[in-house]
C-alpha atoms as a PDB file:
ATOM      1  CA  MET A   1     118.178  98.131  81.521  1.00  0.00           C
ATOM      2  CA  ARG A   2     117.626  99.481  84.671  1.00  0.00           C
ATOM      3  CA  LYS A   3     114.219  98.926  86.533  1.00  0.00           C
ATOM      4  CA  VAL A   4     111.674 100.831  88.581  1.00  0.00           C
ATOM      5  CA  LEU A   5     108.406  99.518  90.135  1.00  0.00           C
ATOM      6  CA  VAL A   6     105.829 102.225  91.046  1.00  0.00           C
ATOM      7  CA  ILE A   7     102.701 100.949  93.305  1.00  0.00           C
ATOM      8  CA  GLN A   8     100.266 103.892  94.078  1.00  0.00           C
ATOM      9  CA  GLU A   9      96.540 104.221  94.369  1.00  0.00           C
ATOM     10  CA  ASP A  10      95.637 107.301  93.357  1.00  0.00           C
ATOM     11  CA  ILE A  11      95.664 106.720  89.455  1.00  0.00           C
ATOM     12  CA  ILE A  12      97.198 110.598  88.943  1.00  0.00           C
ATOM     13  CA  ILE A  13     100.213 110.219  91.448  1.00  0.00           C
ATOM     14  CA  LEU A  14     100.489 106.512  89.565  1.00  0.00           C
ATOM     15  CA  LYS A  15     101.083 108.518  86.122  1.00  0.00           C
ATOM     16  CA  ILE A  16     103.039 111.702  86.436  1.00  0.00           C
ATOM     17  CA  LEU A  17     105.565 109.009  89.125  1.00  0.00           C
ATOM     18  CA  GLU A  18     105.337 106.579  85.839  1.00  0.00           C
ATOM     19  CA  ARG A  19     106.360 109.124  82.941  1.00  0.00           C
ATOM     20  CA  LEU A  20     109.333 110.586  85.132  1.00  0.00           C
ATOM     21  CA  VAL A  21     111.125 107.597  85.583  1.00  0.00           C
ATOM     22  CA  GLU A  22     110.596 106.457  81.984  1.00  0.00           C
ATOM     23  CA  LEU A  23     111.959 110.092  81.407  1.00  0.00           C
ATOM     24  CA  ASN A  24     114.740 109.447  83.330  1.00  0.00           C
ATOM     25  CA  ASP A  25     115.147 106.113  81.016  1.00  0.00           C
ATOM     26  CA  TYR A  26     114.278 103.464  83.300  1.00  0.00           C
ATOM     27  CA  GLU A  27     112.253 101.341  82.426  1.00  0.00           C
ATOM     28  CA  CYS A  28     108.682 101.079  84.313  1.00  0.00           C
ATOM     29  CA  LYS A  29     106.208  98.730  86.149  1.00  0.00           C
ATOM     30  CA  ALA A  30     103.276 100.505  87.385  1.00  0.00           C
ATOM     31  CA  ILE A  31     100.679  98.994  89.297  1.00  0.00           C
ATOM     32  CA  ARG A  32      97.865  99.983  92.083  1.00  0.00           C
ATOM     33  CA  SER A  33      98.232  97.263  94.319  1.00  0.00           C
ATOM     34  CA  LEU A  34     100.426  94.664  96.117  1.00  0.00           C
ATOM     35  CA  GLU A  35      97.894  92.397  94.104  1.00  0.00           C
ATOM     36  CA  ALA A  36      98.944  93.031  90.788  1.00  0.00           C
ATOM     37  CA  LEU A  37     102.195  91.350  90.876  1.00  0.00           C
ATOM     38  CA  ASN A  38     103.247  88.855  88.804  1.00  0.00           C
ATOM     39  CA  ILE A  39     106.277  85.862  89.411  1.00  0.00           C
ATOM     40  CA  GLU A  40     108.538  87.745  86.868  1.00  0.00           C
ATOM     41  CA  ASP A  41     107.918  90.788  89.069  1.00  0.00           C
ATOM     42  CA  GLN A  42     108.764  88.968  92.173  1.00  0.00           C
ATOM     43  CA  GLN A  43     111.989  87.798  90.596  1.00  0.00           C
ATOM     44  CA  THR A  44     113.347  91.221  89.012  1.00  0.00           C
ATOM     45  CA  ASN A  45     115.798  93.322  91.560  1.00  0.00           C
ATOM     46  CA  PHE A  46     114.222  96.871  90.897  1.00  0.00           C
ATOM     47  CA  ASP A  47     116.672  99.690  91.249  1.00  0.00           C
ATOM     48  CA  PHE A  48     113.850 101.705  92.625  1.00  0.00           C
ATOM     49  CA  ILE A  49     110.603 100.766  94.214  1.00  0.00           C
ATOM     50  CA  ILE A  50     108.801 104.011  94.454  1.00  0.00           C
ATOM     51  CA  THR A  51     105.347 102.955  96.914  1.00  0.00           C
ATOM     52  CA  ASP A  52     102.283 104.916  98.633  1.00  0.00           C
ATOM     53  CA  ILE A  53     102.057 103.167 102.440  1.00  0.00           C
ATOM     54  CA  LEU A  54      98.475 103.695 102.433  1.00  0.00           C
ATOM     55  CA  PHE A  55      96.495 100.457 101.254  1.00  0.00           C
ATOM     56  CA  GLU A  56      93.228  99.241 102.660  1.00  0.00           C
ATOM     57  CA  GLY A  57      93.683  95.940 105.364  1.00  0.00           C
ATOM     58  CA  ILE A  58      97.516  96.711 106.006  1.00  0.00           C
ATOM     59  CA  ALA A  59      99.281  99.392 108.813  1.00  0.00           C
ATOM     60  CA  PRO A  60     102.238 101.196 106.140  1.00  0.00           C
ATOM     61  CA  LEU A  61     104.674  99.428 108.635  1.00  0.00           C
ATOM     62  CA  GLN A  62     103.747  96.281 107.694  1.00  0.00           C
ATOM     63  CA  PHE A  63     102.949  97.589 104.369  1.00  0.00           C
ATOM     64  CA  VAL A  64     106.398  98.024 104.241  1.00  0.00           C
ATOM     65  CA  ALA A  65     108.126  95.630 105.760  1.00  0.00           C
ATOM     66  CA  GLN A  66     106.521  93.422 103.132  1.00  0.00           C
ATOM     67  CA  VAL A  67     107.417  95.015 100.409  1.00  0.00           C
ATOM     68  CA  GLN A  68     111.072  94.830 101.684  1.00  0.00           C
ATOM     69  CA  GLU A  69     110.886  90.762 101.941  1.00  0.00           C
ATOM     70  CA  VAL A  70     108.403  90.346  99.164  1.00  0.00           C
ATOM     71  CA  LEU A  71     110.453  92.514  96.094  1.00  0.00           C
ATOM     72  CA  MET A  72     113.834  92.334  95.592  1.00  0.00           C
ATOM     73  CA  HIS A  73     115.148  96.139  95.586  1.00  0.00           C
ATOM     74  CA  LYS A  74     118.254  98.663  95.651  1.00  0.00           C
ATOM     75  CA  ASN A  75     116.042 101.392  96.826  1.00  0.00           C
ATOM     76  CA  LEU A  76     113.044 102.302  98.046  1.00  0.00           C
ATOM     77  CA  LEU A  77     111.192 105.496  97.857  1.00  0.00           C
ATOM     78  CA  ILE A  78     107.944 106.294 100.081  1.00  0.00           C
ATOM     79  CA  VAL A  79     105.455 108.813  98.371  1.00  0.00           C
ATOM     80  CA  THR A  80     102.541 109.156 100.175  1.00  0.00           C
ATOM     81  CA  ASN A  81      99.439 111.455 101.264  1.00  0.00           C
ATOM     82  CA  MET A  82     100.224 110.353 104.810  1.00  0.00           C
ATOM     83  CA  GLY A  83     102.683 112.915 106.203  1.00  0.00           C
ATOM     84  CA  GLN A  84     102.567 112.531 109.874  1.00  0.00           C
ATOM     85  CA  ASP A  85     106.031 112.881 111.280  1.00  0.00           C
ATOM     86  CA  LYS A  86     105.638 109.991 113.469  1.00  0.00           C
ATOM     87  CA  ILE A  87     105.118 107.879 110.739  1.00  0.00           C
ATOM     88  CA  LYS A  88     107.472 109.310 108.282  1.00  0.00           C
ATOM     89  CA  LYS A  89     109.997 108.266 112.078  1.00  0.00           C
ATOM     90  CA  GLU A  90     108.818 105.218 112.168  1.00  0.00           C
ATOM     91  CA  ILE A  91     109.612 104.245 108.252  1.00  0.00           C
ATOM     92  CA  PHE A  92     113.156 105.570 108.842  1.00  0.00           C
ATOM     93  CA  ALA A  93     114.070 103.938 111.717  1.00  0.00           C
ATOM     94  CA  LEU A  94     113.513 100.097 108.995  1.00  0.00           C
ATOM     95  CA  ARG A  95     116.267  99.648 107.672  1.00  0.00           C
ATOM     96  CA  GLY A  96     116.708  99.894 103.597  1.00  0.00           C
ATOM     97  CA  VAL A  97     114.448 102.865 103.568  1.00  0.00           C
ATOM     98  CA  THR A  98     115.978 105.826 100.950  1.00  0.00           C
ATOM     99  CA  GLY A  99     113.853 108.566 100.623  1.00  0.00           C
ATOM    100  CA  PHE A 100     110.409 109.717 101.925  1.00  0.00           C
ATOM    101  CA  TYR A 101     107.928 112.206 100.481  1.00  0.00           C
ATOM    102  CA  ALA A 102     104.653 113.566 101.224  1.00  0.00           C
ATOM    103  CA  VAL A 103     102.176 114.944  98.993  1.00  0.00           C
ATOM    104  CA  PRO A 104     102.376 117.662  97.585  1.00  0.00           C
ATOM    105  CA  ILE A 105     105.723 115.469  96.230  1.00  0.00           C
ATOM    106  CA  ASP A 106     108.373 117.659  94.940  1.00  0.00           C
ATOM    107  CA  LEU A 107     109.236 115.823  91.728  1.00  0.00           C
ATOM    108  CA  ASP A 108     112.689 117.600  91.326  1.00  0.00           C
ATOM    109  CA  GLU A 109     113.773 115.788  94.812  1.00  0.00           C
ATOM    110  CA  ILE A 110     112.827 112.790  93.582  1.00  0.00           C
ATOM    111  CA  GLU A 111     114.084 112.975  89.979  1.00  0.00           C
ATOM    112  CA  ALA A 112     117.334 114.128  91.699  1.00  0.00           C
ATOM    113  CA  ILE A 113     117.851 110.496  93.610  1.00  0.00           C
ATOM    114  CA  ILE A 114     116.915 108.420  90.477  1.00  0.00           C
ATOM    115  CA  GLN A 115     119.208 110.820  88.520  1.00  0.00           C
ATOM    116  CA  ALA A 116     122.051 109.561  91.206  1.00  0.00           C
ATOM    117  CA  TYR A 117     121.972 106.034  90.747  1.00  0.00           C
END
């Protein structure tokens, strides 16, 4: 079974992304912060991690680096309220980021990406 991890503090966006992922035949773990991960999650190789980058106490680039370090994954999609071009460019400068979507999000575009894999 293909697996996706969704990390979003915003409960509405979390639920929307969780449903989108499940409708596309992925197993989904939806959490609101990295602290909610267990040991099993850290040993899972996720097909996608769909995450925000705005979390209290950690800079966006540091958060992305931490996710890339701690969690095995094939694709990393950023879905965030932070739509600044500067941050977007800095995030894309990091290796391994598949996509960056600012709210309001285009669900069709995200769905197309997860369907392509």
